[in-house]
Coordinates of C-alpha atoms and ligand atoms in Angstrom, one line a residue:
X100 CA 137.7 114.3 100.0
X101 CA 134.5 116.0 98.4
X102 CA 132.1 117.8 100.7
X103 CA 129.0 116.9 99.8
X104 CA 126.8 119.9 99.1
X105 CA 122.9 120.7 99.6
X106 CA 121.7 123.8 98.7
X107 CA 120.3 126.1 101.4
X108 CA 116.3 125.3 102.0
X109 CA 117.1 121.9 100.4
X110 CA 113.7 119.9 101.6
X111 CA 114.8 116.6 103.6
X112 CA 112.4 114.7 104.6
X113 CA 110.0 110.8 103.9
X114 CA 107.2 109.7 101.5
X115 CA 104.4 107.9 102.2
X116 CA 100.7 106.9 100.7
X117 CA 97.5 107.2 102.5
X118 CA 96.4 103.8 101.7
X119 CA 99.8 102.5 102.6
X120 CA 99.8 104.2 106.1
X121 CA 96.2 105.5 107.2
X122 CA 94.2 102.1 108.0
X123 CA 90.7 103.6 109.2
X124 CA 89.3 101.9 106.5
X125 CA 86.0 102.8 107.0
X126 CA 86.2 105.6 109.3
X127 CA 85.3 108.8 109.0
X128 CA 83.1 108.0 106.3
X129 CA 85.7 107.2 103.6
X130 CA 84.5 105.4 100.6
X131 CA 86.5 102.1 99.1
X132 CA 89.5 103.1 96.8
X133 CA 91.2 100.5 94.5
X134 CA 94.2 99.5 96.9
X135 CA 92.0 98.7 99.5
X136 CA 90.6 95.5 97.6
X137 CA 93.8 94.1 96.2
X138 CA 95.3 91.3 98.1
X139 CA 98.0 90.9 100.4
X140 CA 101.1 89.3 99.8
X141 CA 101.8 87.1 96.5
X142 CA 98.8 87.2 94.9
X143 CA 99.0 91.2 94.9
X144 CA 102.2 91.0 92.8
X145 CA 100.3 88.3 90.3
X146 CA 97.0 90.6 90.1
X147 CA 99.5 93.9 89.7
X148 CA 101.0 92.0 86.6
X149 CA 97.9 90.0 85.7
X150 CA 96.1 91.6 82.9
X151 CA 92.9 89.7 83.8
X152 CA 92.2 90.9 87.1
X153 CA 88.7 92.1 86.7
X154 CA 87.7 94.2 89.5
X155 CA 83.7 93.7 88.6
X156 CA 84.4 89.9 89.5
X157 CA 87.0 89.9 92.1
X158 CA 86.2 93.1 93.9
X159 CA 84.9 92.1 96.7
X160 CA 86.5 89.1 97.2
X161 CA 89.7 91.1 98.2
X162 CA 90.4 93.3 101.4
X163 CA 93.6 94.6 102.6
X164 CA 94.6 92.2 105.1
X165 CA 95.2 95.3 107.2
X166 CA 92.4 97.7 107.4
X167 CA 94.5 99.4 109.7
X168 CA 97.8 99.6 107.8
X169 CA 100.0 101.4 110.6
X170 CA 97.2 103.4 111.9
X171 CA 98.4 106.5 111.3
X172 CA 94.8 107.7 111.4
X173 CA 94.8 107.7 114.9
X174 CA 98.7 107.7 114.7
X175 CA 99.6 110.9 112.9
X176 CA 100.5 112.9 116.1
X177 CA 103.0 110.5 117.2
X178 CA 104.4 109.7 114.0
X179 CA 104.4 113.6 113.1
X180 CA 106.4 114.2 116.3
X181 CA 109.6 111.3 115.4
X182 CA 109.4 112.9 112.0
X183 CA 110.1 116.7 113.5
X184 CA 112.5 114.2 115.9
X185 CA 114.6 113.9 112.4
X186 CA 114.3 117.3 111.5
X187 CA 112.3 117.0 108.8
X188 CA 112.0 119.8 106.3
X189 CA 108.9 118.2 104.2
X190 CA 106.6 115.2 104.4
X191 CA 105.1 113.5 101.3
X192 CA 101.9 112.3 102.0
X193 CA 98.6 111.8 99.5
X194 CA 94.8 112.9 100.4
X195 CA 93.0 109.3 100.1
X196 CA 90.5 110.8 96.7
X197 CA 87.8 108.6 99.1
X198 CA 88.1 110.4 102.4
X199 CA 86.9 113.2 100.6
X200 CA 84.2 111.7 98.0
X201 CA 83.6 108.8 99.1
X202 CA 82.4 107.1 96.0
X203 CA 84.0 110.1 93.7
X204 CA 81.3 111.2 92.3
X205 CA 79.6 113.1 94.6
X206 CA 78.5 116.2 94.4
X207 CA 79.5 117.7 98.0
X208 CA 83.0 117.0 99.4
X209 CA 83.1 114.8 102.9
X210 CA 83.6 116.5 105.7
X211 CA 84.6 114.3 107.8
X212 CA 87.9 113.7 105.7
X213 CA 88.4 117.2 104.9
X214 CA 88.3 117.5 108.9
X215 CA 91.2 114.6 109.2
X216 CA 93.6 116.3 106.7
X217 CA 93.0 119.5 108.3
X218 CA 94.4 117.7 111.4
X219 CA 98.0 116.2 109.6
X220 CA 98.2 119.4 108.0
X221 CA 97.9 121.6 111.3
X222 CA 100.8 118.9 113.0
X223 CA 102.9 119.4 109.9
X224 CA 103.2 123.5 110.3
X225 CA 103.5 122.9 113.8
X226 CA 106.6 121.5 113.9
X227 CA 107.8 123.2 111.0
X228 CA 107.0 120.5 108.4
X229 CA 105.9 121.2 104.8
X230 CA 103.4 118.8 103.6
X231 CA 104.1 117.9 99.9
X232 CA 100.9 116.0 98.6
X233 CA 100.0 113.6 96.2
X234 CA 96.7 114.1 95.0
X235 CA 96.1 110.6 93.3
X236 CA 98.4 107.5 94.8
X237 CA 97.2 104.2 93.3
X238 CA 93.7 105.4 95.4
X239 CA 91.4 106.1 92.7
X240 CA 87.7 105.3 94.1
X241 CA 86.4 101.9 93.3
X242 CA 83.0 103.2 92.4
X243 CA 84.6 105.0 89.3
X244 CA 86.4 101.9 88.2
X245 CA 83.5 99.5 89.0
X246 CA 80.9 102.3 87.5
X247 CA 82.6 104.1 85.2
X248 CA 85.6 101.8 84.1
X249 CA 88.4 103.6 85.6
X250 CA 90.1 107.0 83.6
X251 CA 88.5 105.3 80.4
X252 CA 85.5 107.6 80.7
X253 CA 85.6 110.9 80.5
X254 CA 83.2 111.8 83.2
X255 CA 86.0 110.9 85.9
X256 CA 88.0 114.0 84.5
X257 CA 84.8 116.2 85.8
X258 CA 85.2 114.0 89.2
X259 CA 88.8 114.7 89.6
X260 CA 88.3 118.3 89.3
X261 CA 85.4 118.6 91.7
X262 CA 88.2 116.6 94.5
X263 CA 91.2 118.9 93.4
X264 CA 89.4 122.1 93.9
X265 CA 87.5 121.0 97.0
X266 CA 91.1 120.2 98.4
X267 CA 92.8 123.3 97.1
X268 CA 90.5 125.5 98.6
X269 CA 90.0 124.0 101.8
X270 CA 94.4 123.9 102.1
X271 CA 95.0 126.7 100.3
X272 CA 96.7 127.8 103.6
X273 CA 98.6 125.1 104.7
X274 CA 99.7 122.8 101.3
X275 CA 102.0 124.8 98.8
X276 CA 103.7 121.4 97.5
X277 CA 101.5 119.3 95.7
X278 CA 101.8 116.9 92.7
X279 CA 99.5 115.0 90.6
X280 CA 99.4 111.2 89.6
X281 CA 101.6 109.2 91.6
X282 CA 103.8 107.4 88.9
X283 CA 101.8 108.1 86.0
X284 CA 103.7 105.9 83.8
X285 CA 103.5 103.3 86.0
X286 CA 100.1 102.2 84.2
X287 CA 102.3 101.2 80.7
X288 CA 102.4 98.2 82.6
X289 CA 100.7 97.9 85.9
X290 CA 97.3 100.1 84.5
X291 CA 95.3 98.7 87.3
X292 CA 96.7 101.1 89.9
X293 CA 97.3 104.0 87.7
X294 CA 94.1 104.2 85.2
X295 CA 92.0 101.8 87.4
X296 CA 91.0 98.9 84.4
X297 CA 92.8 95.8 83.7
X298 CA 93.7 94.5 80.4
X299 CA 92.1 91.2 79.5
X300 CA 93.0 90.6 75.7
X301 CA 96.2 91.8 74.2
X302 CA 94.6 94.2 71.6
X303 CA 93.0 96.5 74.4
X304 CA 96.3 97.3 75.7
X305 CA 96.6 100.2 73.5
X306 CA 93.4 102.3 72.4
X307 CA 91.6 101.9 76.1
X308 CA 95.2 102.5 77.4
X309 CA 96.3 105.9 75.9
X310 CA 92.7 107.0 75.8
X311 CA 92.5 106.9 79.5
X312 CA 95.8 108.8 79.5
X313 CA 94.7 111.1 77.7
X314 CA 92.1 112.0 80.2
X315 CA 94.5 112.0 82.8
X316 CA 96.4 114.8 81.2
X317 CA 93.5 116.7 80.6
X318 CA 92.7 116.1 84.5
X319 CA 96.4 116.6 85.2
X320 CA 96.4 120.2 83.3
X321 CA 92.9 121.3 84.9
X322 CA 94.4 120.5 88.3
X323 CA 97.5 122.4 87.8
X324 CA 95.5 125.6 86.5
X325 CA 93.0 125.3 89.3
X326 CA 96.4 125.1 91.8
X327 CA 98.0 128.1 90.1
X328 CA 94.5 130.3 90.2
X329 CA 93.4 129.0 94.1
X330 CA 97.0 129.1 95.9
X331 CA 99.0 131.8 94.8
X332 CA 102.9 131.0 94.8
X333 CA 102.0 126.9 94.9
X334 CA 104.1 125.0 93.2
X335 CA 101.9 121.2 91.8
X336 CA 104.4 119.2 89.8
X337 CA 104.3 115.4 87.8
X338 CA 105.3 112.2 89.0
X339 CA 106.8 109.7 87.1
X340 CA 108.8 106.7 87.9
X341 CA 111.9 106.9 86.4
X342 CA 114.4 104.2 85.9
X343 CA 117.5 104.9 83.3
X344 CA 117.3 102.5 80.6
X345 CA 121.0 100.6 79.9
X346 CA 121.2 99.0 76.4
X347 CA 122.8 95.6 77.6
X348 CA 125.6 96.2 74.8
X349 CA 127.1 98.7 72.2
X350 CA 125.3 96.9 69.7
X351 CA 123.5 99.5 68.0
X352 CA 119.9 97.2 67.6
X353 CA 120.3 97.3 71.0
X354 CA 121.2 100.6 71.7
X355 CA 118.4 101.7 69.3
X356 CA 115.8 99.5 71.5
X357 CA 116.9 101.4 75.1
X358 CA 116.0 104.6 73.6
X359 CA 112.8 103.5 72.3
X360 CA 111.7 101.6 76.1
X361 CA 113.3 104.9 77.7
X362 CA 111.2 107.4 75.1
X363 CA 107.8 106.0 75.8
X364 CA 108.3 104.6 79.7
X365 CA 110.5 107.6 81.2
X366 CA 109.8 110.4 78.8
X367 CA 106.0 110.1 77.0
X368 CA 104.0 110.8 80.3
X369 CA 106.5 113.1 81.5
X370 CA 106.3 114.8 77.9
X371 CA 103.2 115.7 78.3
X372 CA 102.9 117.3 81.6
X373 CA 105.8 118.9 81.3
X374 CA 106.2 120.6 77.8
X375 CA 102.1 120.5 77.3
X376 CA 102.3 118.8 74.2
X377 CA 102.4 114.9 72.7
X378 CA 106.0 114.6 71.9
X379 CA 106.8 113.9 67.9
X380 CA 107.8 109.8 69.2
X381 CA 104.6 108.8 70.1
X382 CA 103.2 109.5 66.7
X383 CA 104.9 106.4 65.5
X384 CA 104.1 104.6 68.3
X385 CA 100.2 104.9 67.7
X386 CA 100.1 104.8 64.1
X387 CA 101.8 101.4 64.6
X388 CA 99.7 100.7 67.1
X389 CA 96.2 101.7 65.6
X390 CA 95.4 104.3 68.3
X391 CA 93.6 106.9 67.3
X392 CA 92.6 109.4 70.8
X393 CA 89.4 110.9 70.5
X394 CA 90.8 114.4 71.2
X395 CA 88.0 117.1 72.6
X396 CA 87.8 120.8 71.4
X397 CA 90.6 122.8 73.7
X398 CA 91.9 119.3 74.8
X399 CA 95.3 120.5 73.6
X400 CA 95.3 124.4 74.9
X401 CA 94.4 123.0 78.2
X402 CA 97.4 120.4 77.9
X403 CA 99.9 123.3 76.7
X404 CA 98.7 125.7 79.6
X405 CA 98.1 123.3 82.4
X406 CA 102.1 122.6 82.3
X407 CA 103.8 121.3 86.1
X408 CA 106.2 123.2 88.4
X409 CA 108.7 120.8 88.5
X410 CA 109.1 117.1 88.0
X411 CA 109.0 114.5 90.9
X412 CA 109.9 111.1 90.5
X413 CA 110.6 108.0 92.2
X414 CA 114.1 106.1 92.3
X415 CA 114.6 102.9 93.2
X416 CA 116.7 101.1 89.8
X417 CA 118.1 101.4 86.4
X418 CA 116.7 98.6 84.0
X419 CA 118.7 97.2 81.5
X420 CA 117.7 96.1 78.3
X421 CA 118.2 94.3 75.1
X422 CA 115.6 93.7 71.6
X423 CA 116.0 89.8 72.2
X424 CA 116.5 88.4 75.3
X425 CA 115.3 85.0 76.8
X426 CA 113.0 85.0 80.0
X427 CA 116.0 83.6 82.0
X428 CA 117.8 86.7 81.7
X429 CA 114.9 88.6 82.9
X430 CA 115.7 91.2 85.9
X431 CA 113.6 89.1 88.7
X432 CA 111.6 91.7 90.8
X433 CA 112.0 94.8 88.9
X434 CA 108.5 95.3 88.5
X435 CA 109.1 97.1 85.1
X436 CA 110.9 94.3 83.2
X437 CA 114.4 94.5 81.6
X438 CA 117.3 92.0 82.5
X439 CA 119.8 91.4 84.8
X440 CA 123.5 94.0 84.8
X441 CA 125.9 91.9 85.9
X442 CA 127.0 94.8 87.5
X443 CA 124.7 95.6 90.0
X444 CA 123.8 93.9 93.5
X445 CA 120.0 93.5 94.0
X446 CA 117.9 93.6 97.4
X447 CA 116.3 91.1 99.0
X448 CA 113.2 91.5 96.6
X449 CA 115.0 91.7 93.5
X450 CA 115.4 95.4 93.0
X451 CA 118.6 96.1 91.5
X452 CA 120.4 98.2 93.4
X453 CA 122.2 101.4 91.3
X454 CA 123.4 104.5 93.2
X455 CA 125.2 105.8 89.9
X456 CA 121.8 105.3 88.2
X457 CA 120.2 108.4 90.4
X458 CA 122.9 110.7 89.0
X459 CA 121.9 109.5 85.5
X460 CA 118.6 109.9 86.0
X461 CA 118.8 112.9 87.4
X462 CA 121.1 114.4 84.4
X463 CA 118.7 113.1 81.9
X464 CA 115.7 114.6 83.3
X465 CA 117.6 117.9 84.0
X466 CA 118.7 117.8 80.2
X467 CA 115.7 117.0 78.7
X468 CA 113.4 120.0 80.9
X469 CA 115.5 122.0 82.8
X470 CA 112.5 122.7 85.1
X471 CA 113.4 121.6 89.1
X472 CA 113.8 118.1 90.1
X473 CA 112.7 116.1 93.3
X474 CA 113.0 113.0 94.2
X475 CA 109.9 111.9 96.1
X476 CA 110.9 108.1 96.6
X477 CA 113.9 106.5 97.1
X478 CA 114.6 103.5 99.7
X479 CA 115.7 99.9 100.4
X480 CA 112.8 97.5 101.3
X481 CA 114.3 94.8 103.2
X482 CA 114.1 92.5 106.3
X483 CA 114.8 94.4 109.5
X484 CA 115.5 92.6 112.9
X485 CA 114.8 93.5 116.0
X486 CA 117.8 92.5 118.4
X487 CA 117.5 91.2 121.6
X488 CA 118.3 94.9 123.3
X489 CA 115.5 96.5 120.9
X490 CA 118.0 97.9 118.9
X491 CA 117.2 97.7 115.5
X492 CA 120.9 98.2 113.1
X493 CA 120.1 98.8 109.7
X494 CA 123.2 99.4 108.2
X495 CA 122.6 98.3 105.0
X496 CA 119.7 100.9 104.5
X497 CA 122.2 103.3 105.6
X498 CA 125.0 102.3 103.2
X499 CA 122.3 102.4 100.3
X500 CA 120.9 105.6 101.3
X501 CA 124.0 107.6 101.6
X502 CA 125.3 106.4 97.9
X503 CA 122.2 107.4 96.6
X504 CA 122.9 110.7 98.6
X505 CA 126.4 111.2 97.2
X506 CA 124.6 110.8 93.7
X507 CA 122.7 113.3 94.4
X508 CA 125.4 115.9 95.3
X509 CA 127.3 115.0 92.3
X510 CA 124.1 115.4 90.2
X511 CA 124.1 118.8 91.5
X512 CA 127.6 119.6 91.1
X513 CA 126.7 118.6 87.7
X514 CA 124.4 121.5 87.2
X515 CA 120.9 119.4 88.0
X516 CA 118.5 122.1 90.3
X517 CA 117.5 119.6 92.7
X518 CA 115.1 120.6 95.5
X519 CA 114.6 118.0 97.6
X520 CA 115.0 114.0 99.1
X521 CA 111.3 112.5 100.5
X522 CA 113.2 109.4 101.3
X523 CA 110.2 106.3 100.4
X524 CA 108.9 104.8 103.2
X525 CA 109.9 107.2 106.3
X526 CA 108.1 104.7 108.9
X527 CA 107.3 101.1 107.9
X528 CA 104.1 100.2 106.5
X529 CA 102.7 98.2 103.8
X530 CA 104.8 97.4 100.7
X531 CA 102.5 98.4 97.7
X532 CA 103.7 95.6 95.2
X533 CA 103.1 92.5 97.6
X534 CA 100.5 94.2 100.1
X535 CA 103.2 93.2 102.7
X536 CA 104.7 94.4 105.9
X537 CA 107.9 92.9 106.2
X538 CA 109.5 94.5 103.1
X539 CA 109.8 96.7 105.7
X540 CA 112.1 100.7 104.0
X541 CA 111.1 102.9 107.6
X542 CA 113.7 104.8 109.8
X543 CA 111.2 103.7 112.3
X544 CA 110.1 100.1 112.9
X545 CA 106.5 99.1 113.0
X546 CA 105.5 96.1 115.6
X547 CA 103.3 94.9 112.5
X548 CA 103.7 91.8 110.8
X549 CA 102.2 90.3 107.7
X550 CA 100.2 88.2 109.4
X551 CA 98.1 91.0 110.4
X552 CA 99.6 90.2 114.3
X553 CA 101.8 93.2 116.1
X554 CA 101.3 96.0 118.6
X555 CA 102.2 99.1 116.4
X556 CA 104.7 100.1 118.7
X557 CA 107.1 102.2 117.1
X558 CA 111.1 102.0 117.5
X559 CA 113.6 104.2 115.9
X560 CA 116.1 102.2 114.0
X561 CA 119.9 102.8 113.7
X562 CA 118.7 105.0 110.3
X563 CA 116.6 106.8 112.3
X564 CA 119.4 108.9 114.3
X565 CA 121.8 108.8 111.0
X566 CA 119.2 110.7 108.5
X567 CA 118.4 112.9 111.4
X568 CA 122.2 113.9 111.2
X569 CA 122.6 114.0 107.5
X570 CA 119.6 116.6 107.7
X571 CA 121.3 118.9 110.4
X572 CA 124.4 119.2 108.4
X573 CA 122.1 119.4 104.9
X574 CA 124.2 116.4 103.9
X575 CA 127.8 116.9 105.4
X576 CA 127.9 114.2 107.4
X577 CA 127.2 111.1 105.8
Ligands
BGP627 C1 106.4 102.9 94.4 C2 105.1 103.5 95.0 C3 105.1 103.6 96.4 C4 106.0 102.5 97.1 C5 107.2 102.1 96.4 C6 107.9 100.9 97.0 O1 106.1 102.4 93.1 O2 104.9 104.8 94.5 O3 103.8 103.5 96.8 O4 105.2 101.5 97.5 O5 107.0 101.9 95.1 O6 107.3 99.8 96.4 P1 107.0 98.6 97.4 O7 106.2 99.1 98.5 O8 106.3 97.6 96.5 O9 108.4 98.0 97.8

């Protein structure tokens, strides 16, 4: 039987979002971000995939049904302390952009937010916990989108700069992981998270689309160079959700179409940040689709300097696709389209489930920019229980995490440099695509339920003392 291998310093640990986890909605002086107004439960999912959601109309019609998400404002110590209980090597987390500029376009950084992070950060280190941060996750202010009209304008790139160097010099001690735009491809089709604009007629999918990409890469590249130049020996990667493309046969029409959905979803954001150039696909891609970017002087240096560290992504499904296919073979609950594979189980929300998939992905990526790889989500969402003795056996998250762990080691084996697992969702909180709590993907259950009741208790579940083994042995014992 295979040993499954890790290398030494391989960083085990859990993901999470501030606007996910933090609630204190409105404390410490922290300005309104764009998850904060989206709805709970079904109508989030309609408005993620709703083109007309206008956030000058809507936006404050909507709150989070839980200002206080899992509290881990006033949480952190405790939650810190189960994660150092697991032995965690690193903890992804993001800085919510409106704790420190509270409308984003300040000119002085909020030091009441700075304060808070100082606080995580200080826990982290002292149990031995590297932060790895996000500096953008779906939490872009919501004056810039309602103001400015999200990344469309260029101003927000001189915003963005002003929060990443306030950060990076306030944590230049204590943050040496960092990464940029939380699934920045994400926004080819959910761009109300991502770019913070919805599309309300067909035609201004494209222009307003990769024009406000285009700004994000500029951002993305000053970031990186203001990382580099502020924390010496930091290492400030991309993130991209990544899910291998299938073609649903060996016909090559379909074969041909894969390539294309898997050039410009996996690969054209990724591309960018990674090489510093526009790769030579895309140039058919905006002739055909009449984009024309309005590209500034030194646009382009920046781009080819300001390249990443390494590439981070998120893994939760392959998608498989075909150039014609009828809405009833259409994957239900993949949130990025494609159709059903027969071959695959899916979780209670629809997400296909594809262990084999993470050592494909992983192989492409390595291929494609043999620069380090780590994946910075990966979970099952999925109805827990809580039995009558308090015990809490989630098996099934256990049986889904250790495939995707065996994928891993056989990724590696393959010759991928992988440095490190932030397993999605560490502790329960709210699901980001239906603003829900009991698509619950935690190794510790949260006494919160969608209904806003619950005490916040916390309880580890079966998971909980599993991980914390498979971390001890760097993933031996599975
Ligand atoms: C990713 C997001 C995370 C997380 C994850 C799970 O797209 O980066 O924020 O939420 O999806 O999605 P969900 O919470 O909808 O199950």
């Amino acid at each position: 039987m295979r040993k499954y291998q890790f290398p030494e310093g391989f960083l085990w640990g859990g993901a999470t979002a501030a606007n996910q986890i933090e609630g204190g909605f409105y404390e410490g002086n922290k300005g309104l971000n764009i998850a904060d107004v989206l709805p709970g439960g079904k109508e989030r999912y309609k408005i993620l995939m709703n083109p007309g959601f206008d956030f000058k109309i809507h936006r404050d019609q909507y709150y989070y049904p839980n200002h206080e998400a899992i509290d881990f404002y006033h949480r952190y110590k405790e939650d810190i302390g189960f994660f150092a209980e697991m032995g965690f090597k690193a903890f992804r987390m993001s800085i919510a952009w409106t704790r420190i500029f509270p409308n984003g376009d300040e000119l002085e950084a909020n030091e009441e937010g700075l304060a808070f992070y100082d606080g995580v950060f200080d826990e982290l280190h002292k149990h031995g916990i590297q932060p790895v941060v996000t500096l953008s996750h779906y939490e872009m202010p919501l004056h810039l989108v309602k103001e400015y009209g999200g990344w469309r304008n260029r101003q927000v790139v001189t915003f963005f700069e002003r929060y990443v160097k306030a950060i990076f010099n306030r944590y230049k001690n204590k943050v040496k992981f960092w990464m940029t735009f939380n699934e920045i491809n994400s926004s080819l089709v959910m761009p109300i998270q991502g770019l913070g604009f919805s599309i309300q007629k067909e035609e201004d999918k494209y222009q307003p689309t990769f024009q406000a990409y285009h700004h994000q890469f500029v951002a993305s590249s000053i970031a990186v160079k203001a990382c580099h130049e502020i924390i010496p020996n930091s290492k400030i990667g991309c993130m991209i959700l990544f899910a291998p493309v299938y073609s649903f046969d060996c016909n090559p029409e379909n074969v041909m179409y894969a390539l294309q959905e898997e050039q410009l979803f996996n690969y054209f954001c990724a591309d960018v940040q990674v090489r510093g150039e526009y790769p030579s696909f895309i140039k058919r891609y905006f002739k055909e689709h009449h984009i024309e970017l309005e590209i500034q002087e030194g646009d382009l240096e920046l781009i080819k300097e300001g390249t990443v560290d390494y590439i981070g992504f998120s893994y939760y499904m392959s998608r498989t696709e075909k150039k014609v296919k009828t809405d009833a073979e259409s994957a239900q609950g993949n949130l990025i389209g494609g159709i059903r594979n027969p071959f695959l189980k899916a979780s209670d929300w629809g997400w296909e489930i594809d262990p084999e998939g993470l050592r494909i992905s992983l192989n492409k990526l390595y291929d494609r920019y043999q620069k380090p790889l780590f994946v910075v989500e990966n979970g099952l969402g999925a109805y827990d229980k809580v039995e009558e003795d308090g015990t809490i056996n989630d098996t099934y998250r256990i049986d889904y995490l250790r495939d995707h762990i065996k994928a891993m080691s056989e990724a590696i084996e393959d010759g991928v440099e992988l440095i490190g697992y932030t397993s999605w969702g560490c502790i329960d909180m709210v699901s980001m695509s239906t603003g829900e709590f009991s698509k619950r993907y935690g190794f510790i259950y949260v006494d919160k339920h969608d209904d806003g009741s619950g005490s916040l208790k916390r309880m580890r579940k079966k998971s909980f003392f599993w991980y914390k083994d498979v971390i001890a042995t760097n993933g031996e014992r599975l």
